[in-house]
Coordinates of C-alpha atoms in Angstrom, one line a residue:
Chain L
M864 CA 128.1 62.6 75.1
N865 CA 127.3 64.3 78.2
A866 CA 123.6 63.0 80.1
A867 CA 122.4 66.4 79.9
V868 CA 122.5 67.1 76.4
M869 CA 121.3 63.5 75.6
F870 CA 118.4 64.8 77.9
Y871 CA 117.7 67.6 75.7
L872 CA 118.2 65.9 72.3
L873 CA 115.9 63.3 73.3
L874 CA 113.3 65.9 74.4
A875 CA 113.5 68.1 71.3
T876 CA 113.0 65.1 69.2
V877 CA 110.0 63.3 71.2
L878 CA 108.3 67.6 70.9
G879 CA 109.5 67.7 67.4
L880 CA 107.9 64.7 66.1
A881 CA 105.0 65.3 68.3
L882 CA 104.5 69.1 66.9
L883 CA 105.2 67.5 63.0
C884 CA 101.9 66.0 63.2
V885 CA 99.6 68.9 64.7
R886 CA 98.9 70.3 61.3
P887 CA 98.5 67.4 59.1
L888 CA 96.7 65.3 62.0
G889 CA 94.9 68.5 63.3
G890 CA 93.2 69.3 60.1
Y891 CA 92.4 65.6 59.3
I892 CA 90.8 65.6 62.8
A893 CA 88.3 68.7 61.9
D894 CA 87.3 67.3 58.7
V895 CA 86.3 64.2 59.8
M896 CA 84.3 65.2 62.6
E897 CA 82.5 67.7 60.5
G898 CA 81.8 65.2 57.6
R899 CA 84.2 66.7 54.6
P900 CA 84.6 63.9 51.9
T901 CA 88.2 63.1 52.6
L902 CA 89.5 60.1 51.5
A903 CA 88.7 58.3 54.9
L904 CA 85.1 59.2 54.9
R905 CA 84.5 58.6 51.1
V906 CA 86.2 54.2 51.5
G907 CA 84.6 54.1 54.8
G908 CA 80.9 56.0 53.9
R909 CA 79.1 52.9 53.0
F910 CA 80.4 50.6 56.5
E911 CA 79.3 53.8 58.5
G912 CA 75.8 54.4 57.3
A913 CA 75.6 50.3 56.9
L914 CA 76.6 50.9 61.0
Y915 CA 73.8 53.6 61.6
R916 CA 70.9 51.1 59.6
L917 CA 71.7 48.2 61.7
S918 CA 71.4 50.4 64.6
G919 CA 68.7 52.8 63.8
V920 CA 71.1 55.8 64.1
D921 CA 69.4 58.9 61.7
A922 CA 73.3 60.4 61.1
R923 CA 70.9 63.2 59.7
R924 CA 69.6 64.2 63.1
E925 CA 71.7 66.5 65.7
M926 CA 70.9 66.5 69.4
S927 CA 70.5 69.0 71.3
W928 CA 73.6 69.2 74.7
S929 CA 71.2 67.2 77.3
E930 CA 70.2 64.2 74.1
Y931 CA 73.9 64.2 73.8
A932 CA 75.2 63.7 76.9
I933 CA 72.4 61.0 77.9
A934 CA 73.5 59.2 74.8
L935 CA 77.0 59.2 76.4
L936 CA 75.8 58.2 79.7
L937 CA 73.8 55.6 78.1
F938 CA 76.9 54.1 75.9
N939 CA 79.4 54.4 78.7
L940 CA 76.7 52.5 81.1
L941 CA 76.5 49.5 78.5
G942 CA 80.4 49.2 78.2
A943 CA 80.7 49.5 82.1
V944 CA 78.1 46.2 82.1
V945 CA 79.6 44.7 79.4
V946 CA 83.1 44.9 80.7
Y947 CA 82.0 43.8 84.1
A948 CA 80.3 40.5 83.0
L949 CA 83.5 39.3 81.1
Q950 CA 85.5 39.4 83.8
R951 CA 83.2 37.7 86.3
L952 CA 82.2 35.1 83.4
Q953 CA 86.1 34.8 82.1
L954 CA 86.7 31.2 82.8
H955 CA 83.9 29.9 80.6
L956 CA 85.1 32.4 77.7
P957 CA 87.4 31.0 75.3
L958 CA 91.1 32.1 74.8
N959 CA 91.9 32.5 78.2
P960 CA 94.9 29.7 78.3
Q961 CA 96.1 29.9 82.0
Q962 CA 92.3 28.9 83.0
L963 CA 92.5 32.4 85.2
A964 CA 89.3 32.0 87.4
A965 CA 86.6 34.9 87.6
V966 CA 87.6 38.4 88.8
S967 CA 86.4 39.2 92.0
P968 CA 83.2 41.6 91.8
D969 CA 84.6 44.5 93.4
S970 CA 87.6 44.4 91.5
S971 CA 85.4 43.8 88.1
F972 CA 83.3 46.8 88.9
N973 CA 86.5 48.6 89.3
T974 CA 88.2 47.8 86.1
A975 CA 84.7 48.3 84.5
V976 CA 84.8 51.6 85.4
S977 CA 88.5 52.4 85.2
F978 CA 88.2 51.7 81.6
I979 CA 85.0 53.2 80.2
T980 CA 86.7 56.2 81.9
N981 CA 89.8 56.3 79.9
T982 CA 91.3 55.8 83.6
N983 CA 93.1 52.5 83.0
W984 CA 93.7 52.4 87.0
Q985 CA 94.7 48.8 87.4
G986 CA 94.3 47.3 91.1
Y987 CA 95.0 43.6 89.5
S988 CA 98.0 42.0 87.7
G989 CA 97.5 41.6 84.0
E990 CA 99.2 38.5 83.3
S991 CA 97.9 37.1 86.5
T992 CA 94.0 38.4 86.3
M993 CA 92.6 38.9 82.8
G994 CA 92.5 36.0 80.0
Y995 CA 92.8 37.4 76.2
L996 CA 89.2 37.4 75.1
V997 CA 88.7 40.1 78.6
Q998 CA 92.0 41.9 77.6
M999 CA 90.4 42.2 73.8
T1000 CA 87.0 42.8 73.6
G1001 CA 86.5 43.9 77.2
L1002 CA 90.0 46.2 77.9
A1003 CA 91.0 47.4 74.5
V1004 CA 87.4 47.7 72.9
Q1005 CA 86.9 50.1 76.0
N1006 CA 90.4 51.7 75.0
F1007 CA 89.1 52.7 71.8
L1008 CA 86.0 53.8 72.8
S1009 CA 86.3 55.7 75.5
A1010 CA 88.9 57.6 74.0
A1011 CA 86.2 58.6 70.8
T1012 CA 84.4 59.4 73.8
G1013 CA 86.9 62.2 75.0
I1014 CA 87.2 63.2 71.8
V1015 CA 83.6 64.1 70.8
V1016 CA 83.2 65.7 74.1
A1017 CA 85.8 68.3 72.7
I1018 CA 84.7 68.5 69.5
A1019 CA 81.0 68.9 71.3
L1020 CA 82.4 71.8 72.8
I1021 CA 84.6 73.1 69.5
R1022 CA 81.1 73.1 67.9
G1023 CA 79.9 75.7 71.1
F1024 CA 82.1 78.7 70.0
A1025 CA 81.8 77.9 66.1
R1026 CA 78.3 77.7 65.6
H1027 CA 75.7 80.6 66.8
T1028 CA 72.0 80.8 68.0
A1029 CA 72.1 76.8 67.5
Q1030 CA 70.3 74.5 69.4
V1031 CA 72.3 71.3 68.8
I1032 CA 76.0 70.2 68.9
G1033 CA 76.2 67.1 66.8
N1034 CA 75.2 63.3 66.9
F1035 CA 76.9 61.6 69.6
W1036 CA 76.7 58.3 67.8
V1037 CA 77.8 59.4 64.2
D1038 CA 80.6 61.4 66.2
V1039 CA 81.7 58.7 68.2
T1040 CA 81.5 56.0 65.1
R1041 CA 83.9 58.4 63.1
S1042 CA 86.3 59.5 65.7
T1043 CA 86.8 55.3 66.5
L1044 CA 86.8 54.3 62.4
Y1045 CA 88.7 56.8 61.0
I1046 CA 91.0 58.9 63.7
L1047 CA 91.4 55.9 65.8
L1048 CA 91.7 52.8 64.2
P1049 CA 94.4 53.9 61.8
L1050 CA 96.8 55.4 63.9
A1051 CA 96.5 52.6 66.2
A1052 CA 96.8 49.8 63.5
V1053 CA 99.7 51.7 62.1
L1054 CA 101.5 52.1 65.6
A1055 CA 100.8 48.1 66.5
L1056 CA 102.5 47.2 63.5
V1057 CA 105.2 49.1 64.2
L1058 CA 105.4 47.9 67.7
V1059 CA 105.6 44.3 66.4
S1060 CA 108.7 45.2 64.0
Q1061 CA 110.7 46.1 67.1
G1062 CA 109.8 43.1 69.3
V1063 CA 106.2 43.7 70.8
I1064 CA 104.3 40.2 71.3
Q1065 CA 101.3 39.5 69.9
N1066 CA 100.1 36.0 69.7
F1067 CA 97.4 33.8 71.9
D1068 CA 99.9 31.2 73.0
G1069 CA 100.1 30.0 76.8
Y1070 CA 102.7 31.0 79.1
K1071 CA 105.8 29.6 78.1
D1072 CA 108.1 27.6 80.6
V1073 CA 111.3 28.5 79.8
T1074 CA 115.4 28.1 81.1
P1075 CA 116.6 31.0 81.7
V1076 CA 120.5 31.8 81.7
T1077 CA 120.6 32.5 85.5
A1078 CA 118.9 29.0 85.9
T1079 CA 119.5 27.0 89.9
A1080 CA 118.4 23.9 91.3
A1081 CA 115.6 25.8 93.1
V1082 CA 114.9 27.9 90.2
P1083 CA 114.9 25.9 87.2
T1084 CA 112.6 27.5 84.7
Q1085 CA 110.7 31.1 84.5
T1086 CA 107.0 31.2 83.0
L1087 CA 106.7 34.2 80.5
P1088 CA 103.3 35.4 79.7
M1089 CA 102.2 35.5 76.2
G1090 CA 99.4 37.6 74.1
P1091 CA 98.4 40.1 71.9
V1092 CA 100.3 43.0 73.8
A1093 CA 101.0 44.9 70.3
S1094 CA 97.1 45.4 69.5
Q1095 CA 96.8 46.9 72.7
E1096 CA 100.1 48.8 73.4
S1097 CA 99.3 51.2 70.4
I1098 CA 96.2 52.3 71.7
K1099 CA 97.2 52.2 74.8
E1100 CA 99.1 55.0 74.4
L1101 CA 97.3 56.7 71.4
G1102 CA 93.9 57.0 73.4
T1103 CA 95.8 58.1 76.7
N1104 CA 94.4 55.2 78.3
G1105 CA 97.7 53.9 80.0
G1106 CA 96.0 50.7 80.9
G1107 CA 98.9 48.0 80.7
F1108 CA 98.8 44.4 79.2
F1109 CA 101.0 43.6 82.1
N1110 CA 101.7 44.7 85.5
A1111 CA 105.0 46.1 84.9
N1112 CA 103.1 48.3 82.3
S1113 CA 105.6 50.0 79.5
A1114 CA 108.5 48.8 81.8
H1115 CA 108.1 45.5 80.6
P1116 CA 110.3 44.7 77.7
F1117 CA 107.0 42.6 76.1
E1118 CA 105.2 46.0 75.9
N1119 CA 108.5 48.2 75.3
P1120 CA 111.3 46.6 74.6
T1121 CA 113.8 48.9 73.2
P1122 CA 114.6 52.6 73.6
L1123 CA 113.1 53.3 69.8
T1124 CA 109.7 51.8 71.0
D1125 CA 109.6 53.6 74.0
L1126 CA 110.4 57.2 71.9
L1127 CA 107.2 56.0 69.8
E1128 CA 105.3 55.5 72.9
I1129 CA 106.0 58.9 73.9
V1130 CA 105.0 60.9 71.0
A1131 CA 101.9 58.0 70.5
I1132 CA 100.8 59.6 73.7
L1133 CA 101.2 63.2 73.0
L1134 CA 99.6 63.1 69.1
I1135 CA 96.4 63.8 69.6
P1136 CA 96.1 65.9 72.5
F1137 CA 98.7 68.2 70.5
A1138 CA 96.8 67.9 67.3
L1139 CA 93.6 69.1 68.9
T1140 CA 94.5 72.5 69.5
Y1141 CA 94.5 72.8 65.4
T1142 CA 91.6 70.8 65.5
F1143 CA 90.1 73.8 67.4
G1144 CA 91.6 76.8 65.8
K1145 CA 90.6 75.3 62.5
M1146 CA 86.7 74.7 63.4
I1147 CA 86.4 77.7 64.8
G1148 CA 88.2 79.6 61.7
D1149 CA 90.9 81.4 63.5
T1150 CA 94.0 78.8 64.0
R1151 CA 96.3 81.4 66.0
Q1152 CA 93.6 80.6 68.9
G1153 CA 94.7 76.3 68.8
W1154 CA 98.5 78.0 69.0
A1155 CA 97.7 79.8 71.8
I1156 CA 96.2 77.3 73.8
L1157 CA 99.3 75.0 72.3
A1158 CA 101.8 77.2 73.4
A1159 CA 100.4 77.6 77.3
M1160 CA 100.0 73.2 77.5
L1161 CA 103.9 73.0 76.0
I1162 CA 105.2 75.7 79.1
L1163 CA 103.9 73.4 81.7
L1164 CA 104.4 70.3 80.1
V1165 CA 108.2 71.0 79.5
S1166 CA 109.0 73.0 82.8
M1167 CA 107.7 69.9 84.3
I1168 CA 110.1 67.9 82.3
L1169 CA 112.9 69.2 83.2
V1170 CA 112.2 69.7 86.8
A1171 CA 111.4 65.7 87.1
Y1172 CA 114.6 65.2 85.0
Y1173 CA 116.5 67.2 87.0
S1174 CA 115.4 65.6 89.8
E1175 CA 116.3 62.1 89.4
Q1176 CA 119.5 62.7 87.8
H1177 CA 120.5 64.5 91.0
G1178 CA 119.6 61.4 93.0
N1179 CA 119.6 60.7 96.5
P1180 CA 120.9 63.4 98.8
L1181 CA 121.5 60.4 101.2
V1182 CA 123.1 57.9 98.9
A1183 CA 125.5 60.5 98.3
R1184 CA 126.5 61.0 101.7
Q1185 CA 127.5 57.3 101.7
G1186 CA 130.5 58.6 99.1
I1187 CA 128.7 56.5 96.6
D1188 CA 129.3 58.3 92.8
Q1189 CA 126.1 59.3 91.3
V1190 CA 127.2 61.3 89.2
A1191 CA 126.0 60.0 85.0
S1192 CA 129.2 58.7 83.1
H1193 CA 129.5 56.7 79.9
A1194 CA 129.8 53.6 82.6
Q1195 CA 126.5 54.5 84.8
S1196 CA 122.7 56.4 84.2
G1197 CA 123.8 57.6 87.5
G1198 CA 121.5 59.8 89.8
N1199 CA 118.1 58.0 90.9
M1200 CA 118.1 54.4 88.9
E1201 CA 115.7 52.5 91.4
G1202 CA 112.5 51.7 90.0
K1203 CA 113.8 52.2 86.5
E1204 CA 114.7 50.6 83.3
T1205 CA 118.1 50.5 82.6
R1206 CA 117.4 50.1 78.6
F1207 CA 115.8 54.2 79.2
G1208 CA 117.8 55.5 81.7
I1209 CA 117.2 58.5 83.7
A1210 CA 116.2 60.6 80.8
A1211 CA 113.3 58.9 79.0
S1212 CA 112.1 58.1 82.2
S1213 CA 111.3 61.3 83.1
I1214 CA 110.0 62.8 80.1
F1215 CA 107.7 59.3 80.0
A1216 CA 106.3 60.5 84.0
A1217 CA 105.9 64.0 83.0
V1218 CA 103.9 62.9 79.1
T1219 CA 102.0 60.2 81.0
T1220 CA 100.9 62.5 83.8
G1221 CA 100.6 65.8 81.5
T1222 CA 98.3 63.8 79.3
S1223 CA 95.6 61.0 81.2
C1224 CA 97.5 58.6 80.0
G1225 CA 98.8 56.9 83.1
A1226 CA 101.2 54.5 81.4
V1227 CA 104.4 53.7 83.2
N1228 CA 108.2 53.2 82.1
T1229 CA 109.5 53.5 85.8
M1230 CA 108.1 53.1 89.1
H1231 CA 106.4 56.6 90.3
D1232 CA 107.0 55.3 94.0
S1233 CA 110.8 55.0 93.4
M1234 CA 111.2 58.3 92.1
T1235 CA 112.7 61.4 94.6
P1236 CA 110.6 63.5 96.4
L1237 CA 110.5 66.3 93.6
G1238 CA 110.9 63.7 91.1
G1239 CA 107.4 62.0 92.2
F1240 CA 105.7 65.2 93.0
V1241 CA 106.2 65.8 88.8
P1242 CA 103.3 63.6 87.8
L1243 CA 101.6 64.2 91.1
F1244 CA 101.1 68.1 90.8
L1245 CA 100.6 67.4 86.7
I1246 CA 97.5 65.2 87.5
Q1247 CA 96.3 67.6 90.1
L1248 CA 96.5 70.6 87.5
G1249 CA 93.7 69.2 85.7
E1250 CA 95.8 67.0 83.5
L1251 CA 95.7 70.0 80.9
A1252 CA 99.6 69.9 79.5
P1253 CA 98.4 68.8 76.9
G1254 CA 95.6 66.5 78.6
G1255 CA 94.1 63.5 77.3
V1256 CA 92.4 62.8 74.1
G1257 CA 89.7 65.4 73.9
T1258 CA 89.9 65.9 77.9
G1259 CA 92.6 68.2 77.5
L1260 CA 91.6 70.7 75.3
Y1261 CA 88.1 71.2 76.5
T1262 CA 90.0 71.1 80.0
A1263 CA 92.0 73.6 79.0
L1264 CA 88.9 75.9 76.9
I1265 CA 87.6 76.1 80.2
F1266 CA 90.1 77.4 82.2
A1267 CA 90.7 79.6 79.2
I1268 CA 86.9 80.7 79.8
L1269 CA 87.8 81.5 83.5
G1270 CA 90.8 83.3 82.4
V1271 CA 89.2 86.1 80.4
F1272 CA 86.3 86.3 82.9
I1273 CA 89.2 87.1 85.9
A1274 CA 90.6 89.5 82.9
G1275 CA 87.0 90.9 82.2
L1276 CA 87.0 91.7 86.2
M1277 CA 89.9 93.8 86.2
I1278 CA 89.0 95.8 83.3
G1279 CA 85.3 96.1 83.7
R1280 CA 84.3 94.7 80.6
T1281 CA 82.1 91.4 79.9
P1282 CA 84.6 88.8 79.4
E1283 CA 84.3 87.2 76.3
Y1284 CA 86.0 83.9 74.4
V1285 CA 86.4 83.6 70.2
G1286 CA 83.2 85.9 69.5
K1287 CA 81.0 84.3 72.4
K1288 CA 79.6 86.1 75.8
I1289 CA 80.9 84.6 79.0
E1290 CA 77.6 85.4 81.5
A1291 CA 76.6 83.9 84.3
T1292 CA 75.9 80.4 83.1
E1293 CA 79.0 80.2 81.8
M1294 CA 80.4 80.4 84.7
K1295 CA 78.6 78.3 87.3
L1296 CA 79.2 75.5 84.5
A1297 CA 82.8 76.0 84.7
S1298 CA 83.0 76.4 88.1
I1299 CA 81.0 73.3 88.2
F1300 CA 83.6 71.5 85.8
I1301 CA 86.8 73.1 87.5
L1302 CA 85.7 72.0 90.9
T1303 CA 84.4 68.8 91.1
T1304 CA 87.7 66.9 90.7
P1305 CA 89.5 68.7 93.4
F1306 CA 86.1 68.1 95.9
I1307 CA 86.7 64.3 94.7
V1308 CA 90.5 64.5 95.2
L1309 CA 90.6 65.9 98.7
T1310 CA 87.5 63.9 99.7
G1311 CA 88.5 61.0 98.9
T1312 CA 91.8 61.4 100.2
A1313 CA 90.6 62.7 103.6
V1314 CA 87.9 59.6 104.1
A1315 CA 90.9 57.3 102.9
V1316 CA 93.5 58.6 106.0
A1317 CA 90.8 58.2 108.5
V1318 CA 89.2 55.1 108.4
A1319 CA 91.2 51.9 108.9
A1320 CA 90.4 50.2 105.7
G1321 CA 92.0 53.0 103.8
K1322 CA 94.7 53.1 106.3
A1323 CA 95.3 49.7 105.8
G1324 CA 96.3 49.7 102.2
V1325 CA 99.5 51.7 102.8
A1326 CA 103.3 50.2 102.7
N1327 CA 105.2 53.1 103.4
P1328 CA 103.8 54.8 106.6
G1329 CA 104.3 59.0 107.1
A1330 CA 104.4 61.2 104.7
H1331 CA 105.2 59.1 101.6
G1332 CA 102.2 56.7 102.5
F1333 CA 100.1 60.2 102.9
S1334 CA 101.5 60.7 99.0
E1335 CA 100.3 57.2 98.1
I1336 CA 96.9 57.8 98.7
L1337 CA 96.4 61.1 97.6
Y1338 CA 98.1 60.1 94.2
A1339 CA 95.7 57.2 94.3
F1340 CA 92.5 59.9 94.7
S1341 CA 94.3 62.3 92.1
S1342 CA 94.9 59.6 89.5
A1343 CA 91.2 58.2 89.6
A1344 CA 89.4 61.3 89.8
N1345 CA 91.6 63.2 87.1
N1346 CA 91.4 59.4 85.4
N1347 CA 94.8 59.4 84.7
G1348 CA 95.6 55.8 85.9
S1349 CA 98.8 56.0 87.0
A1350 CA 99.6 54.8 90.6
F1351 CA 102.6 55.4 93.3
G1352 CA 103.0 51.3 93.6
G1353 CA 103.2 51.3 97.1
L1354 CA 99.8 51.0 97.8
S1355 CA 98.0 48.0 98.2
A1356 CA 94.9 49.1 96.1
N1357 CA 92.9 45.7 95.2
T1358 CA 90.6 45.9 98.5
P1359 CA 86.7 46.5 98.4
F1360 CA 87.5 49.5 100.2
Y1361 CA 89.7 50.9 97.5
N1362 CA 88.0 49.0 95.0
L1363 CA 84.6 51.0 95.6
A1364 CA 86.3 54.4 96.6
L1365 CA 88.5 54.9 93.8
G1366 CA 85.8 53.3 91.4
L1367 CA 83.4 56.0 92.6
A1368 CA 85.9 58.4 92.3
M1369 CA 86.7 57.9 88.2
W1370 CA 83.0 57.5 87.7
F1371 CA 82.4 61.4 89.1
G1372 CA 85.5 62.6 88.1
R1373 CA 85.1 61.5 84.6
F1374 CA 81.3 62.7 84.1
W1375 CA 80.3 65.1 85.8
P1376 CA 82.8 67.5 84.4
I1377 CA 81.8 66.0 80.8
V1378 CA 78.2 66.7 81.8
A1379 CA 79.3 70.5 82.8
A1380 CA 81.1 70.8 79.7
L1381 CA 78.0 69.3 77.5
A1382 CA 76.0 71.9 79.2
L1383 CA 78.6 74.7 78.3
A1384 CA 78.8 73.4 74.8
G1385 CA 74.5 73.7 74.7
S1386 CA 75.0 77.3 76.2
L1387 CA 77.6 78.8 74.0
A1388 CA 75.9 77.3 71.1
A1389 CA 72.8 78.9 71.2
K1390 CA 74.7 82.6 71.8
K1391 CA 75.2 85.2 69.1
R1392 CA 78.8 85.8 67.5
I1393 CA 80.2 88.8 68.9
P1394 CA 82.3 91.0 66.3
V1395 CA 86.2 91.3 66.8
G1396 CA 86.2 95.3 67.7
E1397 CA 88.6 97.6 69.6
G1398 CA 88.1 96.6 73.2
T1399 CA 88.1 92.6 72.5
M1400 CA 90.9 91.1 74.7
P1401 CA 92.9 89.0 71.9
T1402 CA 93.5 85.4 73.3
H1403 CA 96.2 84.2 71.0
G1404 CA 98.8 86.2 72.2
G1405 CA 101.4 86.5 74.5
L1406 CA 99.2 87.8 77.7
F1407 CA 96.6 85.7 77.3
I1408 CA 98.8 82.7 77.2
A1409 CA 99.8 84.0 80.7
L1410 CA 96.3 85.0 81.6
L1411 CA 95.8 81.2 81.3
I1412 CA 98.7 79.5 82.7
G1413 CA 98.1 82.1 85.6
S1414 CA 94.7 80.8 85.8
I1415 CA 95.5 76.8 86.2
L1416 CA 98.3 77.4 88.4
L1417 CA 96.1 79.4 90.4
I1418 CA 93.6 77.1 90.4
G1419 CA 96.2 73.9 91.4
V1420 CA 98.1 75.6 93.9
L1421 CA 95.4 77.0 95.6
T1422 CA 93.5 73.3 95.5
Y1423 CA 96.1 71.3 96.4
V1424 CA 99.5 73.2 98.5
P1425 CA 97.9 72.0 101.8
A1426 CA 98.0 68.4 100.3
L1427 CA 101.2 68.5 98.6
A1428 CA 102.7 70.1 101.8
L1429 CA 101.9 67.0 103.9
G1430 CA 103.1 64.7 101.2
P1431 CA 105.9 65.3 98.6
V1432 CA 107.0 68.5 99.9
V1433 CA 107.6 67.5 103.5
E1434 CA 109.1 64.2 102.3
H1435 CA 111.6 66.3 100.4
F1436 CA 112.4 68.4 103.3
M1437 CA 113.1 65.2 105.5
L1438 CA 115.2 63.7 103.0
A1439 CA 117.7 66.6 102.8
A1440 CA 117.7 66.9 106.7
A1441 CA 118.6 63.2 106.8
R1442 CA 115.6 61.3 108.8
Chain B
M1069 CA 77.5 40.5 95.2
D1070 CA 77.4 41.0 91.2
A1071 CA 73.7 42.8 91.9
V1072 CA 75.2 45.1 94.1
Y1073 CA 77.9 46.5 92.0
L1074 CA 75.7 46.8 89.2
L1075 CA 73.3 48.5 90.7
I1076 CA 75.8 50.5 92.1
L1077 CA 76.8 51.1 88.5
F1078 CA 73.0 52.2 87.5
A1079 CA 73.1 54.3 90.3
L1080 CA 75.8 56.0 89.2
Y1081 CA 74.1 56.5 85.7
G1082 CA 70.9 57.3 87.5
L1083 CA 72.7 60.7 89.5
S1084 CA 74.9 61.8 86.4
H1085 CA 71.1 61.9 84.2
A1086 CA 69.8 63.7 86.9
L1087 CA 73.0 66.1 87.1
V1088 CA 72.0 66.4 83.3
R1089 CA 68.4 67.4 84.1
S1090 CA 69.5 69.8 86.5
L1091 CA 71.6 71.4 84.6
A1092 CA 69.2 72.1 81.5
R1093 CA 66.9 73.5 84.1
L1094 CA 69.9 75.9 84.9
R1095 CA 69.9 77.2 81.4
D1096 CA 66.2 77.9 81.2
K1097 CA 66.3 80.1 84.2
P1098 CA 66.2 83.9 82.9

């Protein structure tokens, strides 16, 4: 079968499986977050109630947006302190069979901020740095809680649209408990079991010294790292976290052994971000609105997948000029296989690279640093667009909704009507908050990159000088500020400079837009609902979808084209000119 | 150094808390 046909089949399978789950999962999430008596709430209700009694939470009392935001910030600060402490104390803690030493203070800080912000940027190598207890109770726990944080912010913003003349947007403690107990935990448990059945390891064994097939006198044995991998792998993908147990992430055969696990991991990444669009529609009483958002996300994602695939399958022109065959055939994958796993090939690697950066996952089954310039441009640009194709769990939806607000504002300016979106007037306060949301992240990316390329400590981490080195730094700050966590691997980022700089980027890039989004939720919830009239612009048709995509591209292009021109764009032209 | 990084974490929280207060005042303006 032709390679392109196989690519399209794989893409259709991935999208088909994820889209099949949109309505049932999205509807279930809406029911759970609105407290309807679903089977899950009936089964887990007593345990949930006990948790609230133990912690002194009044589940019936809802919060204003500012109370909600402060509760969220405190919750995440506590998480960061715990993860920091676990890393610094790990030599004295159990489940550390390799007796790995305490993680350095700067790396501990970076990792703590990284995991609470759902970024999962890993400046360290998991198998040589983290003991099993830290991986499980620190990192995997934050994988659940950071994903829950993203979901609840999206739900709060949806409530802002759904409610009218209301001063409250929900109870943070109830929301985060329900999203963890009834959404993330069950899905992660099922996926973990499936992964184990396919060969993903799950044990507390010490690392094993084995005799490889290619043993030599000089290298008679190889040390294979072990660990409770499957339980972390499942929430890594489902919660769009991305932090791997091992350094090679989903390229490692113990994390992602087969093409089937690769397919399941890609679907898992897309599952909740896709489903939340239906949750939005259901909660506001008009599912067409959710489908419109999903359509815009799909158009962006699929376009970029195609660019990545064709760039990688086309391969390196310099290699072709040497007379080396790069054409796909039954005997070879063809194209640019550098940094890729042969069990995945070009198609699965390209799809994974686009999906992981179109969401905020950041897991990798291929080394993005080894992609062609245009191929590598795809993950970078998807991150810089704001990660809303379809975005991370929660973050993708609330980012898309805020861009929708921007879009209807632009449309309102054009036609001279007060902009409105799903029955809410968009006025000066909403636009100020939307602007703060949209502009915070690019400010962090560009400022951080500018500082890093100007100071010696920033330049010291670059392994590939020139345009590619610039791309590595730009990618690092884009990934951190947008809470993706993937990297162009050539940058040596486990230094005090990058650990601090990227840590700051991750914190501000995560929580400042969240605060703006919650403020927006509060502002919208307090407004009256405007009934649909003759002059109301429909926000569920093709025109709105085009407007939304246009708004997203306009901001992304205006903000990042100058920086991209210095990185992947010039690298592409240099490669074409064979310099 | 632990104290320094923990202080940075608390400072980050403090700045974010200040943003909440600032945006709450933004909303209250007529």
